[in-house]
PDB file of C-alpha atoms in Angstrom:
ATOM      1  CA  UNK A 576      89.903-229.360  11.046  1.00 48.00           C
ATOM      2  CA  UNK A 577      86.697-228.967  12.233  1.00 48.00           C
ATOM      3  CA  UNK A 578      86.489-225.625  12.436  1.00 46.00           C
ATOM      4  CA  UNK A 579      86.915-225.306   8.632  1.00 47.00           C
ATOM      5  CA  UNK A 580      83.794-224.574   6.018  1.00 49.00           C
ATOM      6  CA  UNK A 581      82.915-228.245   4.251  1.00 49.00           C
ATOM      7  CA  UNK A 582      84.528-227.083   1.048  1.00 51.00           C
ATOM      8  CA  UNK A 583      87.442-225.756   2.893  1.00 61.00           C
ATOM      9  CA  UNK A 584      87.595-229.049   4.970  1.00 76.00           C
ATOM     10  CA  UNK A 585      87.693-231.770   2.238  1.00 82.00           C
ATOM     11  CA  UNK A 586      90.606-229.635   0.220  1.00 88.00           C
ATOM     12  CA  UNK A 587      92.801-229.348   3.241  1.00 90.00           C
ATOM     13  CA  UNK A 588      92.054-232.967   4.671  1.00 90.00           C
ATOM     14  CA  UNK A 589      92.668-233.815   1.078  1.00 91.00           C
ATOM     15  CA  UNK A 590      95.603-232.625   0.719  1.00 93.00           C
ATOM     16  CA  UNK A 591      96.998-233.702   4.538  1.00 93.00           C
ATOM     17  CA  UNK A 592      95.919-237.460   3.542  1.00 92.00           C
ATOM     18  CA  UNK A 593      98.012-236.722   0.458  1.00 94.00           C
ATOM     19  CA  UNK A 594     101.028-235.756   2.514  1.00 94.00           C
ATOM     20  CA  UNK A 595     101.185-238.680   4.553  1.00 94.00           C
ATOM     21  CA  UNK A 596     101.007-241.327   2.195  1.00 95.00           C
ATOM     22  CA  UNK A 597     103.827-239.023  -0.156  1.00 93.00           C
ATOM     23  CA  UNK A 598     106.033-239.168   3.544  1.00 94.00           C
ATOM     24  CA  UNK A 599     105.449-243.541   3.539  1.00 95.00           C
ATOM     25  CA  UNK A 600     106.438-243.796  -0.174  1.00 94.00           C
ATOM     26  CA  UNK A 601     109.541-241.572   0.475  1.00 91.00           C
ATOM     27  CA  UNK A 602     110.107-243.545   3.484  1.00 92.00           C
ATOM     28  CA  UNK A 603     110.224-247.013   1.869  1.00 91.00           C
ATOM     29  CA  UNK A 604     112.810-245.751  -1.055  1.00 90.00           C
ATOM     30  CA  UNK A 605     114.759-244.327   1.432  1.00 87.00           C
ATOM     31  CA  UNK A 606     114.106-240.288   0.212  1.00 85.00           C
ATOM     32  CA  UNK A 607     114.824-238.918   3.561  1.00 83.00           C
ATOM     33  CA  UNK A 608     115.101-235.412   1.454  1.00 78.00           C
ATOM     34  CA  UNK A 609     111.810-235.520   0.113  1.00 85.00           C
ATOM     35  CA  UNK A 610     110.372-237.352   3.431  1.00 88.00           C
ATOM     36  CA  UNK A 611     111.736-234.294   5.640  1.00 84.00           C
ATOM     37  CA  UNK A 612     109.845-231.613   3.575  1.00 85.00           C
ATOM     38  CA  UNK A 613     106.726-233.117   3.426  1.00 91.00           C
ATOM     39  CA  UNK A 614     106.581-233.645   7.297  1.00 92.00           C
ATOM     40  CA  UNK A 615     107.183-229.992   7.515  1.00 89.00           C
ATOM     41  CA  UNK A 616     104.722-229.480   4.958  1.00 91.00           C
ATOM     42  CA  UNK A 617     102.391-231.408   7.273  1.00 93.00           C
ATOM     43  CA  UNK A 618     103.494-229.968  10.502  1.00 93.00           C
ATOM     44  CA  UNK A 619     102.517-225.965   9.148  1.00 91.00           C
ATOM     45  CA  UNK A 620      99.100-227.206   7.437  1.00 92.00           C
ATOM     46  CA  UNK A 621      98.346-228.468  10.888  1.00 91.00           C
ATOM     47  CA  UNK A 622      99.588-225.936  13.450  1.00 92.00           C
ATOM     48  CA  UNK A 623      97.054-222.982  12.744  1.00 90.00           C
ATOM     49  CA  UNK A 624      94.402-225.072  13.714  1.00 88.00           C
ATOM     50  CA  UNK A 625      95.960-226.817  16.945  1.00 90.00           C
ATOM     51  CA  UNK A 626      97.412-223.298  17.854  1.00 90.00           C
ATOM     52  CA  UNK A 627      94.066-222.287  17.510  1.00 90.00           C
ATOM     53  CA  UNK A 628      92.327-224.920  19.301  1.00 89.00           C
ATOM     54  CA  UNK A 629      94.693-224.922  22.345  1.00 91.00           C
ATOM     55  CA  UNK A 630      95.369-221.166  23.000  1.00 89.00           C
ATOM     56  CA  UNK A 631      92.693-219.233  24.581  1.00 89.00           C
ATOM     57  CA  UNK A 632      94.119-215.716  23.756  1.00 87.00           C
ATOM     58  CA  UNK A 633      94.462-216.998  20.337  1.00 88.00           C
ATOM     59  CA  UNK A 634      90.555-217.776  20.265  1.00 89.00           C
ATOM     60  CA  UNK A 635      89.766-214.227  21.557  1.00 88.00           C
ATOM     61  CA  UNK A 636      91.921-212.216  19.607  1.00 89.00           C
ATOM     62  CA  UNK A 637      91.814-213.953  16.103  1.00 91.00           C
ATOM     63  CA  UNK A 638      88.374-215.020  14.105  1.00 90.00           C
ATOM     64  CA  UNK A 639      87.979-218.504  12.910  1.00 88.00           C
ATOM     65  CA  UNK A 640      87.623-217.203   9.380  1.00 87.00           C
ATOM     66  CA  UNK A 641      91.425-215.651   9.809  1.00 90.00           C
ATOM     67  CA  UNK A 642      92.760-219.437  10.821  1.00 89.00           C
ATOM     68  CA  UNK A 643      90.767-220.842   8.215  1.00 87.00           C
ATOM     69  CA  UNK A 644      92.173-218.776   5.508  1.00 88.00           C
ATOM     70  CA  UNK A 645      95.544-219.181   6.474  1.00 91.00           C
ATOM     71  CA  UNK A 646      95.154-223.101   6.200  1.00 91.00           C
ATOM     72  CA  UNK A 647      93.921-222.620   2.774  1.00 91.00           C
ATOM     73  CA  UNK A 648      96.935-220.932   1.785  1.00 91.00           C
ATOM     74  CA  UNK A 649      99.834-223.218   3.713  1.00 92.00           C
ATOM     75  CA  UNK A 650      97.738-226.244   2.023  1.00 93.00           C
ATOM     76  CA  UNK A 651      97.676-224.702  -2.030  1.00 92.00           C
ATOM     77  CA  UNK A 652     101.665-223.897  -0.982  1.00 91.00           C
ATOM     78  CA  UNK A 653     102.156-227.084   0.179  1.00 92.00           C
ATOM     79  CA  UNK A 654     101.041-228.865  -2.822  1.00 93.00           C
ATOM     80  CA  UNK A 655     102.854-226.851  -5.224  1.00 92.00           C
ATOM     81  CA  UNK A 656     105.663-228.070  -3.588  1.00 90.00           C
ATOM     82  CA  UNK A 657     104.268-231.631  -3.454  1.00 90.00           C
ATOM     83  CA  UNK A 658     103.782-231.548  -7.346  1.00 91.00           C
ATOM     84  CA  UNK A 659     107.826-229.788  -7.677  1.00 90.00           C
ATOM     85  CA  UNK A 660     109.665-232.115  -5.708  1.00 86.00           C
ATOM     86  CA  UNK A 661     107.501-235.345  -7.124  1.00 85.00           C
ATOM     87  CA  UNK A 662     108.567-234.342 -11.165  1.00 85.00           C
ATOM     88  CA  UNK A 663     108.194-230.231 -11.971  1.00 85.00           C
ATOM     89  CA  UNK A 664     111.452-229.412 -10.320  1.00 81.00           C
ATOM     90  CA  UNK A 665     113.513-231.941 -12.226  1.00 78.00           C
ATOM     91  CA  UNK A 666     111.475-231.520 -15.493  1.00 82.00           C
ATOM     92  CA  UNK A 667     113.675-230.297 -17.664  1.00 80.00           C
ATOM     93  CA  UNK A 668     110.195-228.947 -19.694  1.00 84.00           C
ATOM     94  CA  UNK A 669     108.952-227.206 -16.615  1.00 85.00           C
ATOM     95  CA  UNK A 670     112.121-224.960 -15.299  1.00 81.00           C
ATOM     96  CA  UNK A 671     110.289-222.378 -14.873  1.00 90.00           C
ATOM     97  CA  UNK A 672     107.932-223.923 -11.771  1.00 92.00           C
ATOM     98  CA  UNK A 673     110.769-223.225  -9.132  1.00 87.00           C
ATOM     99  CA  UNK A 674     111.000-219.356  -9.877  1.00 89.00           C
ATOM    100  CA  UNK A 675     106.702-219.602 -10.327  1.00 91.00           C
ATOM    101  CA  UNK A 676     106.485-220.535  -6.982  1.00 91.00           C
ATOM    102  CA  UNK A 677     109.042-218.755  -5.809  1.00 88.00           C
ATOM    103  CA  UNK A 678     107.088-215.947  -6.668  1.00 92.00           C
ATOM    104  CA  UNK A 679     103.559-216.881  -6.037  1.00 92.00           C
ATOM    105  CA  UNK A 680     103.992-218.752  -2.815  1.00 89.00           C
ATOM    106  CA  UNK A 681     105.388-215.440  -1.194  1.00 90.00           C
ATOM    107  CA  UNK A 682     102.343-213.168  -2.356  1.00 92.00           C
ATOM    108  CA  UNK A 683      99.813-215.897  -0.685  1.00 89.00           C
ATOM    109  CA  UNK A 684     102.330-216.227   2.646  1.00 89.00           C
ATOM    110  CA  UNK A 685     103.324-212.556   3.177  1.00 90.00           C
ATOM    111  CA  UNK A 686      99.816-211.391   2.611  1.00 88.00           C
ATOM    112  CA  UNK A 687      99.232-213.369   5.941  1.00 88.00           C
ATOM    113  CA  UNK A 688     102.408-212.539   7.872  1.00 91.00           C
ATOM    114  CA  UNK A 689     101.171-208.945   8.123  1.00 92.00           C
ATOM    115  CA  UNK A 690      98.890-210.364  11.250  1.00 92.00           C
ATOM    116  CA  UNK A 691     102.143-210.656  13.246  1.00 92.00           C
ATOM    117  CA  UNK A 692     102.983-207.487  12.716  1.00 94.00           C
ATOM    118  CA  UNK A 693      99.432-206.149  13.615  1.00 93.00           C
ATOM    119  CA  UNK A 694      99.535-208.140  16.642  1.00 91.00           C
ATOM    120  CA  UNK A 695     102.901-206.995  17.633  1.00 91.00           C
ATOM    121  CA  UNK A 696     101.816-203.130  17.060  1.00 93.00           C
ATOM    122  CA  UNK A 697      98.410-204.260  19.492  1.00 89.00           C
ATOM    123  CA  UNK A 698     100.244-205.697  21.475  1.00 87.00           C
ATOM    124  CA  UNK A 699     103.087-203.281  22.214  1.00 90.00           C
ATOM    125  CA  UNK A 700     101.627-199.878  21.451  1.00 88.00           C
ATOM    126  CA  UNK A 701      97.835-200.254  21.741  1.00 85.00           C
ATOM    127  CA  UNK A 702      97.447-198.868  17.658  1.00 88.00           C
ATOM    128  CA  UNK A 703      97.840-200.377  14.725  1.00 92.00           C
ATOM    129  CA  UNK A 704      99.377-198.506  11.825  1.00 93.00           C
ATOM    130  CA  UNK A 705      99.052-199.787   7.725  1.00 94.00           C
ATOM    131  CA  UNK A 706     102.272-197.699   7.087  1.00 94.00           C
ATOM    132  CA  UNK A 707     104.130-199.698  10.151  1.00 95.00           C
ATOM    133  CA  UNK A 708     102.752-202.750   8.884  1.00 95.00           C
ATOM    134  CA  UNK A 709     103.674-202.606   5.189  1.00 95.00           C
ATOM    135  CA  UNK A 710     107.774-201.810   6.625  1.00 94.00           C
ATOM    136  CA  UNK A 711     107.306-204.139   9.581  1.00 94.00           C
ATOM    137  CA  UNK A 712     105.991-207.066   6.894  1.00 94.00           C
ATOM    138  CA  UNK A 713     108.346-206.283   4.361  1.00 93.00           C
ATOM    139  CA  UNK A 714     111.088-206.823   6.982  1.00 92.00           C
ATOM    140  CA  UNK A 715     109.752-210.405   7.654  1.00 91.00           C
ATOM    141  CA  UNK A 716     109.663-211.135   3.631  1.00 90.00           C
ATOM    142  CA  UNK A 717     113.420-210.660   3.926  1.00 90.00           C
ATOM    143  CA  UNK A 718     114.217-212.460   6.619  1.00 91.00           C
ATOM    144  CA  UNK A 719     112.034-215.783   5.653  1.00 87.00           C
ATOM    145  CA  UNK A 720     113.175-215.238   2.584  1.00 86.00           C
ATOM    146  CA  UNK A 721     116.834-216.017   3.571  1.00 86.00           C
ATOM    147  CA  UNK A 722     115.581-218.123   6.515  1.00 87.00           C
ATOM    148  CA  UNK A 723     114.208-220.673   3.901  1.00 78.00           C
ATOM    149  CA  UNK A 724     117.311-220.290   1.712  1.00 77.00           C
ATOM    150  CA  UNK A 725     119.398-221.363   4.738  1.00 79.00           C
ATOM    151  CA  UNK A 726     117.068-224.384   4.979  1.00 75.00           C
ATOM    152  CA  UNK A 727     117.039-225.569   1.772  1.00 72.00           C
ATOM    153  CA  UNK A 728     120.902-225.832   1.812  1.00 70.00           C
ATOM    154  CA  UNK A 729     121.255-227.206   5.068  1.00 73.00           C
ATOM    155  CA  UNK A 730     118.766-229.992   4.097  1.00 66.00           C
ATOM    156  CA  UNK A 731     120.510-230.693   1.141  1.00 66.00           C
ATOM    157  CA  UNK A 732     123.815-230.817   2.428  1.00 67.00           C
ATOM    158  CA  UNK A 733     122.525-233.269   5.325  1.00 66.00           C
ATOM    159  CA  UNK A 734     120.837-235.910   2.816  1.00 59.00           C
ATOM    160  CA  UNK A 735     122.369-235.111  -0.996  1.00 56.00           C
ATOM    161  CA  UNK A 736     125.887-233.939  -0.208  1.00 51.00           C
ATOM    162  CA  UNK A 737     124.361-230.553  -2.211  1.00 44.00           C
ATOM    163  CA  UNK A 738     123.401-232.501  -5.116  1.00 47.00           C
ATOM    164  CA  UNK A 739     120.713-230.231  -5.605  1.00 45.00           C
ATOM    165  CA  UNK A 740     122.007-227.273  -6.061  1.00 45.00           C
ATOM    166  CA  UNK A 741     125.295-228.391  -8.202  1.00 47.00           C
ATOM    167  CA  UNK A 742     129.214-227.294  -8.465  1.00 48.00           C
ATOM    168  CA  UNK A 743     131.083-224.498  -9.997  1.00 45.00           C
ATOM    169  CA  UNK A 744     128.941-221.742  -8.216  1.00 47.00           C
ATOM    170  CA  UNK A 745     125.315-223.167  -8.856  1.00 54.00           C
ATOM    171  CA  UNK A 746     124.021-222.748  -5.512  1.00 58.00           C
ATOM    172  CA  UNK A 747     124.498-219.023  -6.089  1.00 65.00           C
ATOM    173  CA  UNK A 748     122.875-218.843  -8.893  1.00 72.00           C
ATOM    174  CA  UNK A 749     119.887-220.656  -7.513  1.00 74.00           C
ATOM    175  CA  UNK A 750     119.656-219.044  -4.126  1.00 78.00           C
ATOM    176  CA  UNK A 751     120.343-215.749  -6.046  1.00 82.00           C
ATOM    177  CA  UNK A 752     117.367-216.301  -8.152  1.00 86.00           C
ATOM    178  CA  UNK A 753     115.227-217.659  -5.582  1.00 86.00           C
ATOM    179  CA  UNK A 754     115.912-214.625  -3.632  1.00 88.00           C
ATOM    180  CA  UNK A 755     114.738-212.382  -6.329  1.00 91.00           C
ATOM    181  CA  UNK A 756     111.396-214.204  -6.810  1.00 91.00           C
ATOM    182  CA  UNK A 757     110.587-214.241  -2.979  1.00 90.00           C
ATOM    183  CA  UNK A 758     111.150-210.358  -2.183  1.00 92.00           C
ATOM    184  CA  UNK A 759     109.698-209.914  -6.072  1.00 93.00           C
ATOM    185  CA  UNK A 760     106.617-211.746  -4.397  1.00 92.00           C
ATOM    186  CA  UNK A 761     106.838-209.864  -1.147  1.00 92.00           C
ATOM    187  CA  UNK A 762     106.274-206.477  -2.861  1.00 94.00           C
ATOM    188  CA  UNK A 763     103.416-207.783  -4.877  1.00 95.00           C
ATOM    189  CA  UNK A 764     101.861-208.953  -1.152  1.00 94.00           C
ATOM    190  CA  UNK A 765     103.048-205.128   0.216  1.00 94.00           C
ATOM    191  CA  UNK A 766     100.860-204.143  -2.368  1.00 94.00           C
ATOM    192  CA  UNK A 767      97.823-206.348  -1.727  1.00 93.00           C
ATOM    193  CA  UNK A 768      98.301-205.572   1.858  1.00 93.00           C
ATOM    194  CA  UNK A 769      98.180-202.015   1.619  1.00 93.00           C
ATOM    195  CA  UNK A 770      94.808-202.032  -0.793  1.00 93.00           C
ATOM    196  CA  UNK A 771      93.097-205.467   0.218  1.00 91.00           C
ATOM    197  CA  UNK A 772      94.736-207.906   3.278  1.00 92.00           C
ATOM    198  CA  UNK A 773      94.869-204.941   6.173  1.00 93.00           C
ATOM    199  CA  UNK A 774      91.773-204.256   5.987  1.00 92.00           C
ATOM    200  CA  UNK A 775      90.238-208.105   5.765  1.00 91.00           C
ATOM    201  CA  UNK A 776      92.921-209.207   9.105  1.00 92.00           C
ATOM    202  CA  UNK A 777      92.076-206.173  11.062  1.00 91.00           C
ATOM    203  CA  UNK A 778      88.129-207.156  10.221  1.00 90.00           C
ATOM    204  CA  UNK A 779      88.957-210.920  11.865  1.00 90.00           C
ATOM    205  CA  UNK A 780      90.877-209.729  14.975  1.00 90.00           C
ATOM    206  CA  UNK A 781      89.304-208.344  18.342  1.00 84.00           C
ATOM    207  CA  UNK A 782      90.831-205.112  18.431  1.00 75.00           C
ATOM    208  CA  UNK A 783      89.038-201.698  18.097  1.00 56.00           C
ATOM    209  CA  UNK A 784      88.870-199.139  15.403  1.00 48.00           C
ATOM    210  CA  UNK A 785      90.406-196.292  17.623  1.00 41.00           C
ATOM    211  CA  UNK A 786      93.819-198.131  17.657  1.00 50.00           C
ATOM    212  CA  UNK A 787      93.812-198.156  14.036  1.00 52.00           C
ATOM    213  CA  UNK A 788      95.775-195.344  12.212  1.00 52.00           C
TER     214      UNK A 788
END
């Protein structure tokens, strides 16, 4: 983390040092379920930074400021999700939290995503297009979005038999819904991207303003 601004620092380390004492506790009672999303939790807060740290062509193509904000936003994910799985996803007072972040989490992540697509259009066809990029991120919102669905279920039916997501049809009910906050959020980020988030990630990348169109 030392790349990151002080204030940016201390809320990320914070919220790492957080994480690992969240995996021991889960580890002790035996909450292999929890345990196994908040090492993956850890694992994505992390890897921006050591991708960055260990990857030359990452140094020269992306600014610092790019990596940092994309640690800011995989930490604030990560502890929604923290917060959920410790009480607001089984509260039956807070119900709501799952579709909230369902719908939040995606505007923060797919606001960010658009740099692959950049990167693949700079990579590929020496230009980079906001039209292409809108399309080419909306594409990823769909398939993360069902990527992560997938996940879920597969981690519940390893460690919880698919306790969390019920009988009699449940788990389409909840994936359903899930589904519909995610791309919901992913057109709210098409949005930002469009007015705002192109502009900022072609600003942090080494590329020039001819390829832009």
């Amino acid at each position: 983390m030392r790349y990151l601004p002080k204030t940016s620092n201390y809320f990320v380390n914070v919220i790492i040092n957080i994480l690992i004492i969240a995996c021991l506790i889960m580890f002790y009672f035996n909450d292999f379920l929890r345990l196994s999303g908040f090492a993956v939790s850890l694992f994505f807060i992390v890897l921006p930074d050591y991708w960055y740290s260990q990857s030359k062509k990452v140094k020269s193509f992306v600014d610092i400021k790019l990596i940092n904000a994309i640690q800011l936003i995989i930490a604030f994910s990560c502890l929604g999700n923290l917060l959920g799985a410790l009480n607001f996803y089984h509260n039956l007072e807070t119900l709501w939290y799952d579709a909230f972040l369902h719908f939040i989490v995606p505007i923060f992540y797919f606001s960010i995503t658009a740099l692959f697509v950049i990167s693949y259009q700079n990579f590929f066809f020496k230009k980079i297009n906001k039209v292409f990029t809108i399309f080419g991120n909306f594409v990823l919102v769909i398939l993360l979005s069902f990527s992560w669905e997938f996940f879920e279920k597969s981690i519940d039916d390893i460690f919880e038999g698919a306790s969390m997501f019920g009988q009699n049809g449940e788990i389409y009910y909840d994936t359903l819904s899930d589904l519909i906050f995610d791309l919901s959020g992913g057109i709210v980020a098409s949005i930002l991207i469009y007015f705002f988030t192109f502009n900022y990630i072609i600003k942090n990348l080494n590329i020039y303003d001819n390829k832009r169109g």
